[in-house]
Amino acid sequence: MSTLESVHGSEAVAIAAEQRWAWVVGAIVALLVAMMIITGLHWAAMPPSRVETVDVKTLHVKGEFVESNLGTAVGPDGKVTVRLVAQQYSFQPQCIVVPVDTPVTFRATSTDAIHGFIIGTTNANTMLVPGFVSTFTTRFHKAGESLMPCHEYCGTGHEAMWARVQVLAADDFMARSRAGERLSCVAR
Ligand SMILES: [Cu+2]
C-alpha cells in the first residue's frame, strides 16, 4: 500500500467513526425529546402556565395565605383547594387532607428561601419561590397517607422539612368538611 492510499484509508475510517458517533448523539437527543413528550402528555407534567405574585412581607397578616385560611377548602361549587405556605423548615399545615379521585387545586408559596414539594409517588410536584404563587391541579388515585418532603435544598434544616398528605375516601372527606372551614389533619 502506498502512503497516499493509507492516508485515504485512515480518513475513511475516521469519517465512518464520526458518522457512528453522530448516530449515537442523534439517538440520545431523540430519546430525550421523546422522554419530554411522554412525560408532558402521559404524566401531565408541564411548566407553570402563568405568573402570579404575592407580597412576602404581608402574606402572613392579610390576604389568601393568612394562617386561618391555610389547609383544604371546599368551595360553594364543590371545588377543592389546598393552600399552604413553606418556610424554613416546615410546611403549614403539617398534615393535609384531600379526597380521592377528585380534582384538587394546590396554591402555595414560600416566605423565605426557595422550597418545593413532591407528594409520595404522585405527579404533585412543584417549586415554591418567595413572591410567587405556585398552583397546579391534580387527582389522587389511591387513598392512604403519603409523605410530602421539601425537595429543594433550603438550608441546614432541609432534611427535616416535610409534611404528610392523607387521601381520604370522597364521602369520608365530605363528611369532615364544613362550609367555610379549612380542613387539615394536624392533631389539635
Ligand atoms: Cu425547604
PDB file of C-alpha atoms and ligand atoms in Angstrom:
ATOM      1  CA  MET A   1       0.000   0.000   0.000  1.00  0.00           C
ATOM      2  CA  SER A   2       1.380   3.424  -0.903  1.00  0.00           C
ATOM      3  CA  THR A   3       1.496   6.214   1.681  1.00  0.00           C
ATOM      4  CA  LEU A   4      -1.254   8.063  -0.214  1.00  0.00           C
ATOM      5  CA  GLU A   5      -3.579   5.048  -0.105  1.00  0.00           C
ATOM      6  CA  SER A   6      -3.075   4.572   3.627  1.00  0.00           C
ATOM      7  CA  VAL A   7      -3.838   8.278   4.255  1.00  0.00           C
ATOM      8  CA  HIS A   8      -7.083   7.881   2.300  1.00  0.00           C
ATOM      9  CA  GLY A   9      -7.788   4.648   4.174  1.00  0.00           C
ATOM     10  CA  SER A  10      -7.431   6.242   7.630  1.00  0.00           C
ATOM     11  CA  GLU A  11      -9.572   9.204   6.521  1.00  0.00           C
ATOM     12  CA  ALA A  12     -12.372   6.788   5.556  1.00  0.00           C
ATOM     13  CA  VAL A  13     -12.028   5.102   8.976  1.00  0.00           C
ATOM     14  CA  ALA A  14     -12.256   8.498  10.689  1.00  0.00           C
ATOM     15  CA  ILE A  15     -15.355   9.514   8.708  1.00  0.00           C
ATOM     16  CA  ALA A  16     -17.057   6.183   9.466  1.00  0.00           C
ATOM     17  CA  ALA A  17     -16.290   6.622  13.181  1.00  0.00           C
ATOM     18  CA  GLU A  18     -17.630  10.186  13.157  1.00  0.00           C
ATOM     19  CA  GLN A  19     -20.794   9.021  11.450  1.00  0.00           C
ATOM     20  CA  ARG A  20     -21.307   6.299  14.076  1.00  0.00           C
ATOM     21  CA  TRP A  21     -20.919   8.892  16.853  1.00  0.00           C
ATOM     22  CA  ALA A  22     -23.296  11.253  15.042  1.00  0.00           C
ATOM     23  CA  TRP A  23     -25.912   8.483  15.098  1.00  0.00           C
ATOM     24  CA  VAL A  24     -25.292   7.850  18.808  1.00  0.00           C
ATOM     25  CA  VAL A  25     -25.653  11.556  19.647  1.00  0.00           C
ATOM     26  CA  GLY A  26     -28.731  11.830  17.405  1.00  0.00           C
ATOM     27  CA  ALA A  27     -30.291   8.816  19.154  1.00  0.00           C
ATOM     28  CA  ILE A  28     -29.644  10.357  22.608  1.00  0.00           C
ATOM     29  CA  VAL A  29     -31.240  13.662  21.534  1.00  0.00           C
ATOM     30  CA  ALA A  30     -34.232  11.777  20.063  1.00  0.00           C
ATOM     31  CA  LEU A  31     -34.578   9.771  23.325  1.00  0.00           C
ATOM     32  CA  LEU A  32     -34.532  12.963  25.442  1.00  0.00           C
ATOM     33  CA  VAL A  33     -37.131  14.652  23.231  1.00  0.00           C
ATOM     34  CA  ALA A  34     -39.304  11.511  23.369  1.00  0.00           C
ATOM     35  CA  MET A  35     -38.998  11.478  27.194  1.00  0.00           C
ATOM     36  CA  MET A  36     -40.098  15.132  27.347  1.00  0.00           C
ATOM     37  CA  ILE A  37     -43.093  14.449  25.123  1.00  0.00           C
ATOM     38  CA  ILE A  38     -44.104  11.298  27.053  1.00  0.00           C
ATOM     39  CA  THR A  39     -43.761  12.934  30.494  1.00  0.00           C
ATOM     40  CA  GLY A  40     -45.610  16.004  29.233  1.00  0.00           C
ATOM     41  CA  LEU A  41     -48.544  14.074  27.779  1.00  0.00           C
ATOM     42  CA  HIS A  42     -48.724  10.942  29.929  1.00  0.00           C
ATOM     43  CA  TRP A  43     -47.833  12.389  33.348  1.00  0.00           C
ATOM     44  CA  ALA A  44     -49.298  15.825  32.631  1.00  0.00           C
ATOM     45  CA  ALA A  45     -46.024  17.440  33.677  1.00  0.00           C
ATOM     46  CA  MET A  46     -45.913  20.981  32.382  1.00  0.00           C
ATOM     47  CA  PRO A  47     -44.371  24.335  33.129  1.00  0.00           C
ATOM     48  CA  PRO A  48     -46.462  26.810  35.176  1.00  0.00           C
ATOM     49  CA  SER A  49     -48.980  28.456  32.904  1.00  0.00           C
ATOM     50  CA  ARG A  50     -48.858  31.900  34.458  1.00  0.00           C
ATOM     51  CA  VAL A  51     -47.016  34.080  36.898  1.00  0.00           C
ATOM     52  CA  GLU A  52     -48.944  35.110  39.978  1.00  0.00           C
ATOM     53  CA  THR A  53     -47.195  37.200  42.598  1.00  0.00           C
ATOM     54  CA  VAL A  54     -47.743  37.696  46.324  1.00  0.00           C
ATOM     55  CA  ASP A  55     -46.110  40.116  48.781  1.00  0.00           C
ATOM     56  CA  VAL A  56     -43.812  38.122  51.087  1.00  0.00           C
ATOM     57  CA  LYS A  57     -43.756  40.916  53.692  1.00  0.00           C
ATOM     58  CA  THR A  58     -47.540  40.927  54.238  1.00  0.00           C
ATOM     59  CA  LEU A  59     -48.778  37.449  53.299  1.00  0.00           C
ATOM     60  CA  HIS A  60     -48.946  36.351  56.980  1.00  0.00           C
ATOM     61  CA  VAL A  61     -51.146  39.289  58.006  1.00  0.00           C
ATOM     62  CA  LYS A  62     -53.528  39.734  55.101  1.00  0.00           C
ATOM     63  CA  GLY A  63     -54.860  38.023  52.032  1.00  0.00           C
ATOM     64  CA  GLU A  64     -55.136  34.438  50.934  1.00  0.00           C
ATOM     65  CA  PHE A  65     -52.182  32.995  52.864  1.00  0.00           C
ATOM     66  CA  VAL A  66     -53.056  34.103  56.419  1.00  0.00           C
ATOM     67  CA  GLU A  67     -52.832  31.174  58.866  1.00  0.00           C
ATOM     68  CA  SER A  68     -56.608  30.809  59.303  1.00  0.00           C
ATOM     69  CA  ASN A  69     -57.053  30.339  55.552  1.00  0.00           C
ATOM     70  CA  LEU A  70     -54.444  27.585  55.153  1.00  0.00           C
ATOM     71  CA  GLY A  71     -55.464  23.969  54.668  1.00  0.00           C
ATOM     72  CA  THR A  72     -58.110  22.412  52.450  1.00  0.00           C
ATOM     73  CA  ALA A  73     -61.153  24.455  51.442  1.00  0.00           C
ATOM     74  CA  VAL A  74     -64.283  23.189  49.716  1.00  0.00           C
ATOM     75  CA  GLY A  75     -65.846  25.996  47.692  1.00  0.00           C
ATOM     76  CA  PRO A  76     -69.599  26.541  47.277  1.00  0.00           C
ATOM     77  CA  ASP A  77     -69.226  24.937  43.827  1.00  0.00           C
ATOM     78  CA  GLY A  78     -67.613  21.836  45.412  1.00  0.00           C
ATOM     79  CA  LYS A  79     -64.138  22.673  44.131  1.00  0.00           C
ATOM     80  CA  VAL A  80     -61.346  21.554  46.458  1.00  0.00           C
ATOM     81  CA  THR A  81     -58.421  23.946  47.023  1.00  0.00           C
ATOM     82  CA  VAL A  82     -55.403  23.339  49.255  1.00  0.00           C
ATOM     83  CA  ARG A  83     -53.497  26.414  50.410  1.00  0.00           C
ATOM     84  CA  LEU A  84     -50.146  26.045  52.081  1.00  0.00           C
ATOM     85  CA  VAL A  85     -47.062  28.013  52.990  1.00  0.00           C
ATOM     86  CA  ALA A  86     -43.489  26.763  53.219  1.00  0.00           C
ATOM     87  CA  GLN A  87     -40.867  28.292  55.463  1.00  0.00           C
ATOM     88  CA  GLN A  88     -37.544  27.198  56.900  1.00  0.00           C
ATOM     89  CA  TYR A  89     -38.104  24.359  57.919  1.00  0.00           C
ATOM     90  CA  SER A  90     -41.736  23.302  57.797  1.00  0.00           C
ATOM     91  CA  PHE A  91     -44.940  23.374  55.838  1.00  0.00           C
ATOM     92  CA  GLN A  92     -48.105  24.956  57.156  1.00  0.00           C
ATOM     93  CA  PRO A  93     -50.293  22.940  57.643  1.00  0.00           C
ATOM     94  CA  GLN A  94     -48.085  19.953  58.537  1.00  0.00           C
ATOM     95  CA  CYS A  95     -50.773  17.448  57.560  1.00  0.00           C
ATOM     96  CA  ILE A  96     -53.017  17.913  54.527  1.00  0.00           C
ATOM     97  CA  VAL A  97     -56.279  16.104  53.750  1.00  0.00           C
ATOM     98  CA  VAL A  98     -57.620  15.624  50.245  1.00  0.00           C
ATOM     99  CA  PRO A  99     -60.381  13.472  48.729  1.00  0.00           C
ATOM    100  CA  VAL A 100     -59.562  10.566  46.432  1.00  0.00           C
ATOM    101  CA  ASP A 101     -60.356  10.747  42.671  1.00  0.00           C
ATOM    102  CA  THR A 102     -61.367  14.412  42.812  1.00  0.00           C
ATOM    103  CA  PRO A 103     -59.616  17.362  41.145  1.00  0.00           C
ATOM    104  CA  VAL A 104     -57.644  19.186  43.845  1.00  0.00           C
ATOM    105  CA  THR A 105     -56.041  22.575  43.192  1.00  0.00           C
ATOM    106  CA  PHE A 106     -52.936  23.462  45.159  1.00  0.00           C
ATOM    107  CA  ARG A 107     -51.985  27.082  45.827  1.00  0.00           C
ATOM    108  CA  ALA A 108     -48.753  27.528  47.706  1.00  0.00           C
ATOM    109  CA  THR A 109     -45.915  29.929  48.313  1.00  0.00           C
ATOM    110  CA  SER A 110     -42.776  30.380  50.396  1.00  0.00           C
ATOM    111  CA  THR A 111     -41.963  33.048  52.969  1.00  0.00           C
ATOM    112  CA  ASP A 112     -38.168  32.862  52.868  1.00  0.00           C
ATOM    113  CA  ALA A 113     -36.000  30.601  50.690  1.00  0.00           C
ATOM    114  CA  ILE A 114     -36.819  28.502  47.636  1.00  0.00           C
ATOM    115  CA  HIS A 115     -38.590  25.332  48.767  1.00  0.00           C
ATOM    116  CA  GLY A 116     -40.571  22.708  46.892  1.00  0.00           C
ATOM    117  CA  PHE A 117     -42.510  19.531  47.460  1.00  0.00           C
ATOM    118  CA  ILE A 118     -43.486  16.245  45.930  1.00  0.00           C
ATOM    119  CA  ILE A 119     -46.337  14.106  47.289  1.00  0.00           C
ATOM    120  CA  GLY A 120     -45.403  10.421  47.551  1.00  0.00           C
ATOM    121  CA  THR A 121     -45.195   8.818  44.111  1.00  0.00           C
ATOM    122  CA  THR A 122     -47.861  11.076  42.560  1.00  0.00           C
ATOM    123  CA  ASN A 123     -47.258  13.776  39.945  1.00  0.00           C
ATOM    124  CA  ALA A 124     -47.972  16.501  42.528  1.00  0.00           C
ATOM    125  CA  ASN A 125     -44.611  18.238  42.407  1.00  0.00           C
ATOM    126  CA  THR A 126     -43.724  21.932  42.430  1.00  0.00           C
ATOM    127  CA  MET A 127     -41.167  24.516  43.440  1.00  0.00           C
ATOM    128  CA  LEU A 128     -42.147  27.243  45.896  1.00  0.00           C
ATOM    129  CA  VAL A 129     -40.486  30.577  45.237  1.00  0.00           C
ATOM    130  CA  PRO A 130     -40.836  33.581  47.588  1.00  0.00           C
ATOM    131  CA  GLY A 131     -43.042  36.227  45.986  1.00  0.00           C
ATOM    132  CA  PHE A 132     -44.801  33.805  43.632  1.00  0.00           C
ATOM    133  CA  VAL A 133     -47.863  31.570  43.965  1.00  0.00           C
ATOM    134  CA  SER A 134     -47.316  28.045  42.676  1.00  0.00           C
ATOM    135  CA  THR A 135     -50.523  26.455  41.516  1.00  0.00           C
ATOM    136  CA  PHE A 136     -51.493  23.173  39.886  1.00  0.00           C
ATOM    137  CA  THR A 137     -54.478  20.839  39.805  1.00  0.00           C
ATOM    138  CA  THR A 138     -54.182  17.094  40.219  1.00  0.00           C
ATOM    139  CA  ARG A 139     -56.115  13.981  41.263  1.00  0.00           C
ATOM    140  CA  PHE A 140     -55.080  11.365  43.809  1.00  0.00           C
ATOM    141  CA  HIS A 141     -55.994   7.887  42.625  1.00  0.00           C
ATOM    142  CA  LYS A 142     -55.271   5.935  45.820  1.00  0.00           C
ATOM    143  CA  ALA A 143     -56.498   6.532  49.357  1.00  0.00           C
ATOM    144  CA  GLY A 144     -53.855   6.457  52.071  1.00  0.00           C
ATOM    145  CA  GLU A 145     -51.080   8.538  53.558  1.00  0.00           C
ATOM    146  CA  SER A 146     -48.067   9.923  51.701  1.00  0.00           C
ATOM    147  CA  LEU A 147     -45.028  11.859  52.752  1.00  0.00           C
ATOM    148  CA  MET A 148     -44.517  15.305  51.286  1.00  0.00           C
ATOM    149  CA  PRO A 149     -40.835  16.219  51.624  1.00  0.00           C
ATOM    150  CA  CYS A 150     -39.230  19.518  50.670  1.00  0.00           C
ATOM    151  CA  HIS A 151     -37.157  18.740  47.588  1.00  0.00           C
ATOM    152  CA  GLU A 152     -35.220  21.976  47.110  1.00  0.00           C
ATOM    153  CA  TYR A 153     -32.207  22.345  49.370  1.00  0.00           C
ATOM    154  CA  CYS A 154     -33.250  25.268  51.583  1.00  0.00           C
ATOM    155  CA  GLY A 155     -30.690  25.331  54.406  1.00  0.00           C
ATOM    156  CA  THR A 156     -29.346  23.315  57.318  1.00  0.00           C
ATOM    157  CA  GLY A 157     -32.774  22.010  58.393  1.00  0.00           C
ATOM    158  CA  HIS A 158     -33.794  20.924  54.896  1.00  0.00           C
ATOM    159  CA  GLU A 159     -33.767  17.165  55.538  1.00  0.00           C
ATOM    160  CA  ALA A 160     -36.212  17.592  58.442  1.00  0.00           C
ATOM    161  CA  MET A 161     -38.698  19.575  56.342  1.00  0.00           C
ATOM    162  CA  TRP A 162     -41.699  17.509  55.357  1.00  0.00           C
ATOM    163  CA  ALA A 163     -45.460  17.245  55.765  1.00  0.00           C
ATOM    164  CA  ARG A 164     -47.975  14.400  55.403  1.00  0.00           C
ATOM    165  CA  VAL A 165     -50.865  14.098  52.962  1.00  0.00           C
ATOM    166  CA  GLN A 166     -53.886  11.950  53.791  1.00  0.00           C
ATOM    167  CA  VAL A 167     -56.001  10.930  50.816  1.00  0.00           C
ATOM    168  CA  LEU A 168     -59.487  10.068  52.122  1.00  0.00           C
ATOM    169  CA  ALA A 169     -62.464   8.368  50.503  1.00  0.00           C
ATOM    170  CA  ALA A 170     -64.567  11.142  48.929  1.00  0.00           C
ATOM    171  CA  ASP A 171     -67.602  10.725  51.226  1.00  0.00           C
ATOM    172  CA  ASP A 172     -65.337  10.460  54.281  1.00  0.00           C
ATOM    173  CA  PHE A 173     -63.723  13.740  53.220  1.00  0.00           C
ATOM    174  CA  MET A 174     -67.050  15.458  52.572  1.00  0.00           C
ATOM    175  CA  ALA A 175     -68.365  14.285  55.976  1.00  0.00           C
ATOM    176  CA  ARG A 176     -65.445  16.106  57.627  1.00  0.00           C
ATOM    177  CA  SER A 177     -65.734  19.308  55.623  1.00  0.00           C
ATOM    178  CA  ARG A 178     -67.925  22.174  56.757  1.00  0.00           C
ATOM    179  CA  ALA A 179     -68.816  25.196  54.706  1.00  0.00           C
ATOM    180  CA  GLY A 180     -66.222  27.918  55.082  1.00  0.00           C
ATOM    181  CA  GLU A 181     -63.915  25.819  57.274  1.00  0.00           C
ATOM    182  CA  ARG A 182     -60.345  24.904  56.465  1.00  0.00           C
ATOM    183  CA  LEU A 183     -59.522  21.233  56.873  1.00  0.00           C
ATOM    184  CA  SER A 184     -56.242  19.673  57.907  1.00  0.00           C
ATOM    185  CA  CYS A 185     -55.185  16.526  59.749  1.00  0.00           C
ATOM    186  CA  VAL A 186     -52.934  18.363  62.187  1.00  0.00           C
ATOM    187  CA  ALA A 187     -53.612  16.987  65.687  1.00  0.00           C
ATOM    188  CA  ARG A 188     -55.090  19.689  67.881  1.00  0.00           C
TER     189      ARG A 188
HETATM  190 CU    CU B   1     -37.433  23.580  52.280  1.00  0.00          CU
END
